[in-house]
PDB file of C-alpha atoms in Angstrom:
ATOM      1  CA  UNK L   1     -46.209   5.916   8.035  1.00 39.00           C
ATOM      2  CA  UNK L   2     -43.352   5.030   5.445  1.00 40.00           C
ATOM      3  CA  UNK L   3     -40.239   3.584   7.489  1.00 43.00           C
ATOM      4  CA  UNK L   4     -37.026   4.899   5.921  1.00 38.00           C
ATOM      5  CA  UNK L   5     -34.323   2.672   6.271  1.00 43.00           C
ATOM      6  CA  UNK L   6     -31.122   3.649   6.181  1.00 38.00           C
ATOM      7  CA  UNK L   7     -27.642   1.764   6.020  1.00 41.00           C
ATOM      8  CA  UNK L   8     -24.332   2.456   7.402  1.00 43.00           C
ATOM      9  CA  UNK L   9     -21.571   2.958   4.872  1.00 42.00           C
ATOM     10  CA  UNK L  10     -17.831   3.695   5.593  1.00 43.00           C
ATOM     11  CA  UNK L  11     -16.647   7.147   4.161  1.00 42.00           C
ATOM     12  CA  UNK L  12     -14.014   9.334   4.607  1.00 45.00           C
ATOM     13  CA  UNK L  13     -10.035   9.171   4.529  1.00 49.00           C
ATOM     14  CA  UNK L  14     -10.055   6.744   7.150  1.00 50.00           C
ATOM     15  CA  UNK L  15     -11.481   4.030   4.621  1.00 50.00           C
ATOM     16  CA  UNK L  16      -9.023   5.250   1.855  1.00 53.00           C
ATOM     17  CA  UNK L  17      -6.170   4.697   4.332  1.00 56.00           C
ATOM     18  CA  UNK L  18      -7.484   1.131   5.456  1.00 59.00           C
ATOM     19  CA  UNK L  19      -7.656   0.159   1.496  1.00 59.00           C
ATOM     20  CA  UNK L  20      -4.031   2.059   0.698  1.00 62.00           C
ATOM     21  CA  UNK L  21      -2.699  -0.402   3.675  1.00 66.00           C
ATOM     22  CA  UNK L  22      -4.434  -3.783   2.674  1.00 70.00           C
ATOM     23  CA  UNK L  23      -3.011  -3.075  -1.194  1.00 71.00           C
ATOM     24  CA  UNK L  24       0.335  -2.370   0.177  1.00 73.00           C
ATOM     25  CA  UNK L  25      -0.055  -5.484   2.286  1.00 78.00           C
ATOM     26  CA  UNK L  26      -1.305  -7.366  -0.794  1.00 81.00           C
ATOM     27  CA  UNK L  27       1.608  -6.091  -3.066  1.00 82.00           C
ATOM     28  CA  UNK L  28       4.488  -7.019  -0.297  1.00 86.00           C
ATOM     29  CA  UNK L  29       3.414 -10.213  -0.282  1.00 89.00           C
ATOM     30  CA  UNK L  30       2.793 -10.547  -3.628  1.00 90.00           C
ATOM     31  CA  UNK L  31       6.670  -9.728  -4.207  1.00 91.00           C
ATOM     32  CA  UNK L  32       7.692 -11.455  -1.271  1.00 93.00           C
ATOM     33  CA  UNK L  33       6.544 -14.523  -3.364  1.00 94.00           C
ATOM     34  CA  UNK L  34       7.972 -13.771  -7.080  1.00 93.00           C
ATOM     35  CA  UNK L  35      11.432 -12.838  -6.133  1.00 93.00           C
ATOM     36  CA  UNK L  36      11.987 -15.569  -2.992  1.00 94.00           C
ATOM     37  CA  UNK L  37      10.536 -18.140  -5.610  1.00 94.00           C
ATOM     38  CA  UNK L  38      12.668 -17.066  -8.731  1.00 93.00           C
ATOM     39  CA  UNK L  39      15.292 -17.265  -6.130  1.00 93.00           C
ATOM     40  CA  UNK L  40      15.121 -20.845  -4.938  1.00 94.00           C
ATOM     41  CA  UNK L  41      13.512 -21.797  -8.140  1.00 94.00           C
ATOM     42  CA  UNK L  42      17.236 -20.471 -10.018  1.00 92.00           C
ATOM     43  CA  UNK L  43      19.112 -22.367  -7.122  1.00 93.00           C
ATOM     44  CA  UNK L  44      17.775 -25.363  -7.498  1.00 92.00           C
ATOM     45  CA  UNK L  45      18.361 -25.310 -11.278  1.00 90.00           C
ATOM     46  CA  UNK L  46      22.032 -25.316 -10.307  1.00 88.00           C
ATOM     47  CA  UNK L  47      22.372 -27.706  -7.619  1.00 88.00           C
ATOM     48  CA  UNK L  48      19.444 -30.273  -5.227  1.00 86.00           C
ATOM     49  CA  UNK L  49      20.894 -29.582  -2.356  1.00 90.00           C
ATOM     50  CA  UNK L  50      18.478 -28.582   0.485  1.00 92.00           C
ATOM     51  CA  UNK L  51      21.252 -26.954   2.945  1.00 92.00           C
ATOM     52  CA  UNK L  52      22.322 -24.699  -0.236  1.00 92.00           C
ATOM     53  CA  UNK L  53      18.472 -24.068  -1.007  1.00 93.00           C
ATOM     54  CA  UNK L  54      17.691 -23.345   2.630  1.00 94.00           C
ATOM     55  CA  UNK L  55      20.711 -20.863   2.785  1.00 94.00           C
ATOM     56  CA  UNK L  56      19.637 -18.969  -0.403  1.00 93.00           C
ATOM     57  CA  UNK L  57      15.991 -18.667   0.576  1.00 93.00           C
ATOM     58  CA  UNK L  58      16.417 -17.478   3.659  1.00 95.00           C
ATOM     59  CA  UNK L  59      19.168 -14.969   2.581  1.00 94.00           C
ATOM     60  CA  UNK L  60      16.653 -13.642  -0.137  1.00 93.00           C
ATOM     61  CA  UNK L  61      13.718 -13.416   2.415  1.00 95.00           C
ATOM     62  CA  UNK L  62      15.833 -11.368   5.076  1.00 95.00           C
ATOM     63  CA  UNK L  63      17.541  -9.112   2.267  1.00 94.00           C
ATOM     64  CA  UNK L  64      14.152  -8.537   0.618  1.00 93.00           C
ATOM     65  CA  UNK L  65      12.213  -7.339   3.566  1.00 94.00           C
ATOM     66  CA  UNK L  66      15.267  -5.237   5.002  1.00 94.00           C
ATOM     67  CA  UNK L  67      15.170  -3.826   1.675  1.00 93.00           C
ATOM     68  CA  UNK L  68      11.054  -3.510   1.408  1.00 90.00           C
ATOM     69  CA  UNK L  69      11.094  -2.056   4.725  1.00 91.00           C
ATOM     70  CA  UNK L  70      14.037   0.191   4.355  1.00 93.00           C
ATOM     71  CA  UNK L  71      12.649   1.799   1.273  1.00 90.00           C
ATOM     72  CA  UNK L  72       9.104   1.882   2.784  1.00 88.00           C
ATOM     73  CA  UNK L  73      10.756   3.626   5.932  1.00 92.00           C
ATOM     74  CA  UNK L  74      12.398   6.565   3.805  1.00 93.00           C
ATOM     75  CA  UNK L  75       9.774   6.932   1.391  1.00 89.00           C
ATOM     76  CA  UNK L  76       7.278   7.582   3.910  1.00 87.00           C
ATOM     77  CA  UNK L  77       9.647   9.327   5.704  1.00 92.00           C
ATOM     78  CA  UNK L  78      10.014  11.950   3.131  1.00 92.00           C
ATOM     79  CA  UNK L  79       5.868  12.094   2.565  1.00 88.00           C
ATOM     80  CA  UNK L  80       5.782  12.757   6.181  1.00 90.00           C
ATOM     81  CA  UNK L  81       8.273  15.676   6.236  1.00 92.00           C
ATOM     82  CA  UNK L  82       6.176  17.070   3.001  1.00 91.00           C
ATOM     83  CA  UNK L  83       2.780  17.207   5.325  1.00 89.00           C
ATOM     84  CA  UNK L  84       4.179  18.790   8.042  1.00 91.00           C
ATOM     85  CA  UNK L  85       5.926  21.343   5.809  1.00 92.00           C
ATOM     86  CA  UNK L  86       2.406  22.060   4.076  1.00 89.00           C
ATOM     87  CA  UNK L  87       0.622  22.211   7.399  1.00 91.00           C
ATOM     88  CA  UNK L  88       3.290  24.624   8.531  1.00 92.00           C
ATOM     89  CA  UNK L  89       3.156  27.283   5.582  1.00 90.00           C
ATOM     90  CA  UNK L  90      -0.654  26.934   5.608  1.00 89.00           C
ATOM     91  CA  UNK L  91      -0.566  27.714   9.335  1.00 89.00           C
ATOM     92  CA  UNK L  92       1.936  30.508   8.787  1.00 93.00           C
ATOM     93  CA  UNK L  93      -0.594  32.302   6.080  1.00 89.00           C
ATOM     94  CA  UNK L  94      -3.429  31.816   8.482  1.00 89.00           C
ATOM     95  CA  UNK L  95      -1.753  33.858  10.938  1.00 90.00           C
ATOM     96  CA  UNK L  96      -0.253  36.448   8.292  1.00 90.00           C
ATOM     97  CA  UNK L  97      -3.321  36.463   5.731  1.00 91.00           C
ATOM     98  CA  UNK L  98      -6.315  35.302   7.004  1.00 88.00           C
ATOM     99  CA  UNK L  99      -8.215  37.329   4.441  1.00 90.00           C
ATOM    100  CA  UNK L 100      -6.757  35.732   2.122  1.00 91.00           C
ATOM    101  CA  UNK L 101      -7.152  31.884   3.212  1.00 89.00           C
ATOM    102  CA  UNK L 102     -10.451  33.013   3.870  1.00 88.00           C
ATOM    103  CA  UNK L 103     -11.161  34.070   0.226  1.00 88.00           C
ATOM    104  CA  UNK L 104      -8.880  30.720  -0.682  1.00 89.00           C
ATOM    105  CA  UNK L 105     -11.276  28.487   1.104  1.00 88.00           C
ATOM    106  CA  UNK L 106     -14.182  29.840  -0.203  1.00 90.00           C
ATOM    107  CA  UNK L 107     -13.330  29.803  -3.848  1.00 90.00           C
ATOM    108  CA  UNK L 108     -12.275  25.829  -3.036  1.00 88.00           C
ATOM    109  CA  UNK L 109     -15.713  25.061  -1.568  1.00 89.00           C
ATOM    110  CA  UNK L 110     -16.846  26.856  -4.861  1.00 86.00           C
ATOM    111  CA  UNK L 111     -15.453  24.347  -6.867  1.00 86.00           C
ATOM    112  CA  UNK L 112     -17.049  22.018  -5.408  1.00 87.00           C
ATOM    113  CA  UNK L 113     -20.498  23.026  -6.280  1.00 85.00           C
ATOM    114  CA  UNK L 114     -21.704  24.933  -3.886  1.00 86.00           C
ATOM    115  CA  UNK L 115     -23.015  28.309  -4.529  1.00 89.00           C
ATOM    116  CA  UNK L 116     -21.124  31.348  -3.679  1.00 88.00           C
ATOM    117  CA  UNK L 117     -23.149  32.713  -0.567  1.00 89.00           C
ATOM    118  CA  UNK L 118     -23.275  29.100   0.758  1.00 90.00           C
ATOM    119  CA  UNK L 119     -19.655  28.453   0.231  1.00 88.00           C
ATOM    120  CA  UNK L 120     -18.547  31.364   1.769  1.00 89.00           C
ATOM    121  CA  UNK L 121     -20.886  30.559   4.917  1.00 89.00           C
ATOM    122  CA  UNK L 122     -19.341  26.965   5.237  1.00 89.00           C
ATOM    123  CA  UNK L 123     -15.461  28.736   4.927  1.00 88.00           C
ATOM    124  CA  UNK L 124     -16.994  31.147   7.480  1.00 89.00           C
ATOM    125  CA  UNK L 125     -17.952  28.126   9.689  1.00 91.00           C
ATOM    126  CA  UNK L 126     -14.758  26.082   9.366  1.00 88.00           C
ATOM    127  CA  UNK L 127     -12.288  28.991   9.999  1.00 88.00           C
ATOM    128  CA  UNK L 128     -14.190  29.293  13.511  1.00 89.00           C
ATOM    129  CA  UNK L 129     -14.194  26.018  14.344  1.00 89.00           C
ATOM    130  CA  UNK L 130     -10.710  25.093  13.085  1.00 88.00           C
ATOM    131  CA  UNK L 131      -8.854  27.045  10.557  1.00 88.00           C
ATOM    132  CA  UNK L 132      -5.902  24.659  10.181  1.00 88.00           C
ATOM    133  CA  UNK L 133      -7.533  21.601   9.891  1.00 89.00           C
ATOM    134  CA  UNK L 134     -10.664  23.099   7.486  1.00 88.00           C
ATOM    135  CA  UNK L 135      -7.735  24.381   4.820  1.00 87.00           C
ATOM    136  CA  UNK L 136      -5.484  20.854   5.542  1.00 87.00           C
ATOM    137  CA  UNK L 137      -8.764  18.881   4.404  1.00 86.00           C
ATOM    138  CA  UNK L 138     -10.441  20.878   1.721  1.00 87.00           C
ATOM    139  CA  UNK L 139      -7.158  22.296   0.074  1.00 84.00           C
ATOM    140  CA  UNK L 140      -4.474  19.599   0.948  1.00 85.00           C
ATOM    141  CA  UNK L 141      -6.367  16.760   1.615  1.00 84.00           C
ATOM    142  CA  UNK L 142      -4.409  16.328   4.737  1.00 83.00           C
ATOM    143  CA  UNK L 143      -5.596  15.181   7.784  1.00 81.00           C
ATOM    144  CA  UNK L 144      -3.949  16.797  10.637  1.00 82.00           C
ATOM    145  CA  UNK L 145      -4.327  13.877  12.671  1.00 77.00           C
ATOM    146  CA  UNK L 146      -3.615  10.801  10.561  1.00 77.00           C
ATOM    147  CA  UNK L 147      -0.216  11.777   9.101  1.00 80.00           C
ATOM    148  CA  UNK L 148       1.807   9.056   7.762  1.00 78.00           C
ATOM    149  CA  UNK L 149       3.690   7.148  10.054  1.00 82.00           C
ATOM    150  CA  UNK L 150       7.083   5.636   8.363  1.00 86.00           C
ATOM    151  CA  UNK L 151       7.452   2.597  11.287  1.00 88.00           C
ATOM    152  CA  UNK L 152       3.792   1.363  10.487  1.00 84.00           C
ATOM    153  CA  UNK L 153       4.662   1.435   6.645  1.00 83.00           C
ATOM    154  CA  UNK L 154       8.100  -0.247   7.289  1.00 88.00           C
ATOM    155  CA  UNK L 155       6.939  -2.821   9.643  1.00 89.00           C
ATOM    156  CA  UNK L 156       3.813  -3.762   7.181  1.00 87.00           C
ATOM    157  CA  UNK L 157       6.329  -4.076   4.171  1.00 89.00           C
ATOM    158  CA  UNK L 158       8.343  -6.144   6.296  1.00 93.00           C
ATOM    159  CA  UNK L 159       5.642  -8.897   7.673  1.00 93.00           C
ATOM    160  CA  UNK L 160       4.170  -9.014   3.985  1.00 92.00           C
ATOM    161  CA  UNK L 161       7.428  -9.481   2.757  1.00 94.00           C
ATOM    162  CA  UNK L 162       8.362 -12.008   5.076  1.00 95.00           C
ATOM    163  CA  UNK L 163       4.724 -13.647   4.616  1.00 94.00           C
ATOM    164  CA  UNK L 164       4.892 -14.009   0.859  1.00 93.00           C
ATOM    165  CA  UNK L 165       8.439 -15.223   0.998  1.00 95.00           C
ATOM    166  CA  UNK L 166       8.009 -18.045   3.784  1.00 95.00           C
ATOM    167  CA  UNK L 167       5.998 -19.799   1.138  1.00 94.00           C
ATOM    168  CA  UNK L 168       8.227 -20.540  -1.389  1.00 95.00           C
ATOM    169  CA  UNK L 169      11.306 -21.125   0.843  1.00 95.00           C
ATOM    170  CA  UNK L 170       9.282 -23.963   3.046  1.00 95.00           C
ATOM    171  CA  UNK L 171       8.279 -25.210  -0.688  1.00 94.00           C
ATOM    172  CA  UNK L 172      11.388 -25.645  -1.894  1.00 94.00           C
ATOM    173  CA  UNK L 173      12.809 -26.866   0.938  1.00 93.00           C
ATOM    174  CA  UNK L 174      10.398 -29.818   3.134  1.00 94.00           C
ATOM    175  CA  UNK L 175       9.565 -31.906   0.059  1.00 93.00           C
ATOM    176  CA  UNK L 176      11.198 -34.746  -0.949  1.00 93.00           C
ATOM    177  CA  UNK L 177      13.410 -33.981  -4.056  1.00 88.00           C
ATOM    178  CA  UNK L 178      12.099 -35.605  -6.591  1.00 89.00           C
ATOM    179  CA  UNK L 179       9.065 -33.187  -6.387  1.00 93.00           C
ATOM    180  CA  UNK L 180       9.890 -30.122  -4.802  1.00 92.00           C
ATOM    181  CA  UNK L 181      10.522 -27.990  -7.809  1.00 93.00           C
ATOM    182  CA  UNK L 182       6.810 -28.949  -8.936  1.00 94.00           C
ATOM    183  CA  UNK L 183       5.509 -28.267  -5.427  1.00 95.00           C
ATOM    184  CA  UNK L 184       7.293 -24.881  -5.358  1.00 95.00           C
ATOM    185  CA  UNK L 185       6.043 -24.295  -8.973  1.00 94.00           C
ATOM    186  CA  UNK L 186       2.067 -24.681  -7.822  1.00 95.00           C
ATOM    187  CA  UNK L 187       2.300 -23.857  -4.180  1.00 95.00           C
ATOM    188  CA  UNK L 188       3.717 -20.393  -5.957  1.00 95.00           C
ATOM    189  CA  UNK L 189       1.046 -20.018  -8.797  1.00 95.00           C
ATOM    190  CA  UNK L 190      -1.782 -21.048  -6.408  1.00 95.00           C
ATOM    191  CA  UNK L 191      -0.385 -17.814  -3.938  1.00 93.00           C
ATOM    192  CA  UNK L 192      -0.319 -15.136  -7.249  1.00 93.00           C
ATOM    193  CA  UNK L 193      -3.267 -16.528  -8.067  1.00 93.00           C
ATOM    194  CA  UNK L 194      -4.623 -15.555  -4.829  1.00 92.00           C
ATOM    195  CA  UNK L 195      -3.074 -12.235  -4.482  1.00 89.00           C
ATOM    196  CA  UNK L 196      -4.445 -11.493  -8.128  1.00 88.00           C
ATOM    197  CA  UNK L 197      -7.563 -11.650  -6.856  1.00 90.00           C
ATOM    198  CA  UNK L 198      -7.361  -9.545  -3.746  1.00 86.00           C
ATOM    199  CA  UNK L 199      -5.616  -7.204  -5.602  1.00 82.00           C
ATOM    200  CA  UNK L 200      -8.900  -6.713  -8.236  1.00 83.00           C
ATOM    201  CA  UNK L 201     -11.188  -7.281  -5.540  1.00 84.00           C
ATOM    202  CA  UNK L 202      -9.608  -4.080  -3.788  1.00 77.00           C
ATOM    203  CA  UNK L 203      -9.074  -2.061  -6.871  1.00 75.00           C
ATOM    204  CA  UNK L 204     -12.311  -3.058  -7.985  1.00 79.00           C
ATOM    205  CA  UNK L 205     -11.234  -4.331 -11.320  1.00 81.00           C
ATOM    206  CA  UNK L 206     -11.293  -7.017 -13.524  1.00 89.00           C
ATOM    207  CA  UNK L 207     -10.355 -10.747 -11.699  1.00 89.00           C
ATOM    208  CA  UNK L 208      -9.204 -12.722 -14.981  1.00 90.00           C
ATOM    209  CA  UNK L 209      -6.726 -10.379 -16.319  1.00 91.00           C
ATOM    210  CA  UNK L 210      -5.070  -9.729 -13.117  1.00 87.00           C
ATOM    211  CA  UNK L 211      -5.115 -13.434 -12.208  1.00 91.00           C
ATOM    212  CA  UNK L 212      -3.579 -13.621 -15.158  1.00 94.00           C
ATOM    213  CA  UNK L 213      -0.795 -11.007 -15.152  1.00 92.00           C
ATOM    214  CA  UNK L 214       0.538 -12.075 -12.080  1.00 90.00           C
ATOM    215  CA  UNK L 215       0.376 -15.891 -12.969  1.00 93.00           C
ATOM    216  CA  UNK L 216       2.051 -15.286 -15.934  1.00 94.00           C
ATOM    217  CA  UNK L 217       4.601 -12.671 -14.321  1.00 92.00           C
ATOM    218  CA  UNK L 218       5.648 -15.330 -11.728  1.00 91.00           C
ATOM    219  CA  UNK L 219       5.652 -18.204 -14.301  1.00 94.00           C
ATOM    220  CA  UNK L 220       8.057 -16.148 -16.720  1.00 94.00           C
ATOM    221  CA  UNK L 221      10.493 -15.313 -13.576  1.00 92.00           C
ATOM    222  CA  UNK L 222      10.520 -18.718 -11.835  1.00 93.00           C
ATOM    223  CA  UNK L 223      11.438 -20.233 -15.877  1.00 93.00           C
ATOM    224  CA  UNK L 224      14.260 -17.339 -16.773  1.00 94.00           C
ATOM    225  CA  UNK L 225      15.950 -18.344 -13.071  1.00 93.00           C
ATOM    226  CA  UNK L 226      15.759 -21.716 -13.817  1.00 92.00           C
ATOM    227  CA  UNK L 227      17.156 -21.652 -16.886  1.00 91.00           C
ATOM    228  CA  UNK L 228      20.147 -19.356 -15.805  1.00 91.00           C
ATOM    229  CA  UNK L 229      20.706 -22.075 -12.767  1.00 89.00           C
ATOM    230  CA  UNK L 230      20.546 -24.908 -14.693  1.00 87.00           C
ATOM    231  CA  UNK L 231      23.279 -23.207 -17.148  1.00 87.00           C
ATOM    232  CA  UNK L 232      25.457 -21.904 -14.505  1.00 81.00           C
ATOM    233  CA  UNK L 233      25.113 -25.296 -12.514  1.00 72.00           C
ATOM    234  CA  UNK L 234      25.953 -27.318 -16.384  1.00 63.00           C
ATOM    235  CA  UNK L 235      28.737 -25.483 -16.247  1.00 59.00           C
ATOM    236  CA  UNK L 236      30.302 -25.819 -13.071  1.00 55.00           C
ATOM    237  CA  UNK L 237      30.431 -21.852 -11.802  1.00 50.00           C
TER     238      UNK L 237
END
């Protein structure tokens, strides 16, 4: 007798949800570390002093994640509100035209491949066992239970945020000064580096281009803030 093995594999919206979250996660941090280093990286072009560079990162870390966060909150906020004002007009036609949705959801499962008899069978099916939730799935990709929540979105922006900061502020600011700008330089191109990765890992793309991109990115922002320091500070603003 031929043993059939078989192997677990995650599916579903659940999995597309975990991935959504890690690349969000990925991305906060990943800014968290650009601006917080062009930051400190443009202060200390102006002046060495750790007290000022302290001040500056940790202004830049708290405004950036209040701002991550805050923009996270509404904008998740407002996808939110959109769900539950689809789910509400879909449940509204179920109640005035359920005909109709049924029709709707067959012709969906239709394009999907299956064959007319069979699709109208598997609408037939889902309408008994839940209307609503068949015609939030298979027409609005919704899932009735896993809406959005704006707090978890703002609180992840805000601990990557925070996380991807804290790197180039403690950089900048615990080495001795005649090489902290080089430690903050590496210590920040070693992190994009890192995140570059992840980030093609999870999209499944290409690792040396987007290693690349965000070296270079972070490179070209720490160098522009630099520059403008070390003018402003050669001139005495």
């Amino acid at each position: 007798m031929t043993e059939i093995r078989t192997h677990e594999e995650p599916h579903g919206n659940g999995l597309g949800a975990r991935l959504n979250w890690l690349r969000a996660a990925v991305l906060g941090a990943n800014d968290g570390v650009v601006s917080t280093a062009g930051l400190v990286v443009g202060v200390a072009g102006a002046t060495g002093d750790r007290g000022a560079l302290l001040t500056a990162g940790l202004a830049g870390l708290l405004a950036g994640s209040m701002s991550m966060a805050a923009g996270e909150y509404v904008s998740v906020s407002t996808q939110r509100d959109s769900e539950r004002a689809a789910l509400a007009t879909e449940k509204r036609e179920l109640k005035e035209t359920p005909e109709a949705e049924l029709e709707e959801l067959t012709g969906l499962l239709e394009g999907k491949g299956l064959s007319r008899d069979v699709a109208r069978e598997a609408a037939l099916q889902l309408t008994e066992r839940d209307a609503l939730r068949a015609h939030a799935e298979v027409e609005l990709g919704i899932d009735p239970d896993e809406l959005t929540n704006p707090w978890h979105a703002a609180g992840a922006s805000f601990l990557a945020f925070t996380v991807g900061a804290l790197l180039p502020l403690l950089a900048i600011v615990l080495p001795p000064s005649s090489v902290r700008l080089l430690v903050t330089v590496l210590s920040v191109l070693a992190a994009l580096a890192l995140t570059g990765w992840w980030s093609a890992r999870l999209g499944e793309a290409r690792v040396g281009p987007a290693v690349l991109r965000n070296m270079s990115g972070g490179a070209l922002a720490m160098a522009v803030t630099y520059g403008a320091g070390e003018l402003l500070g050669a001139v005495g603003v």
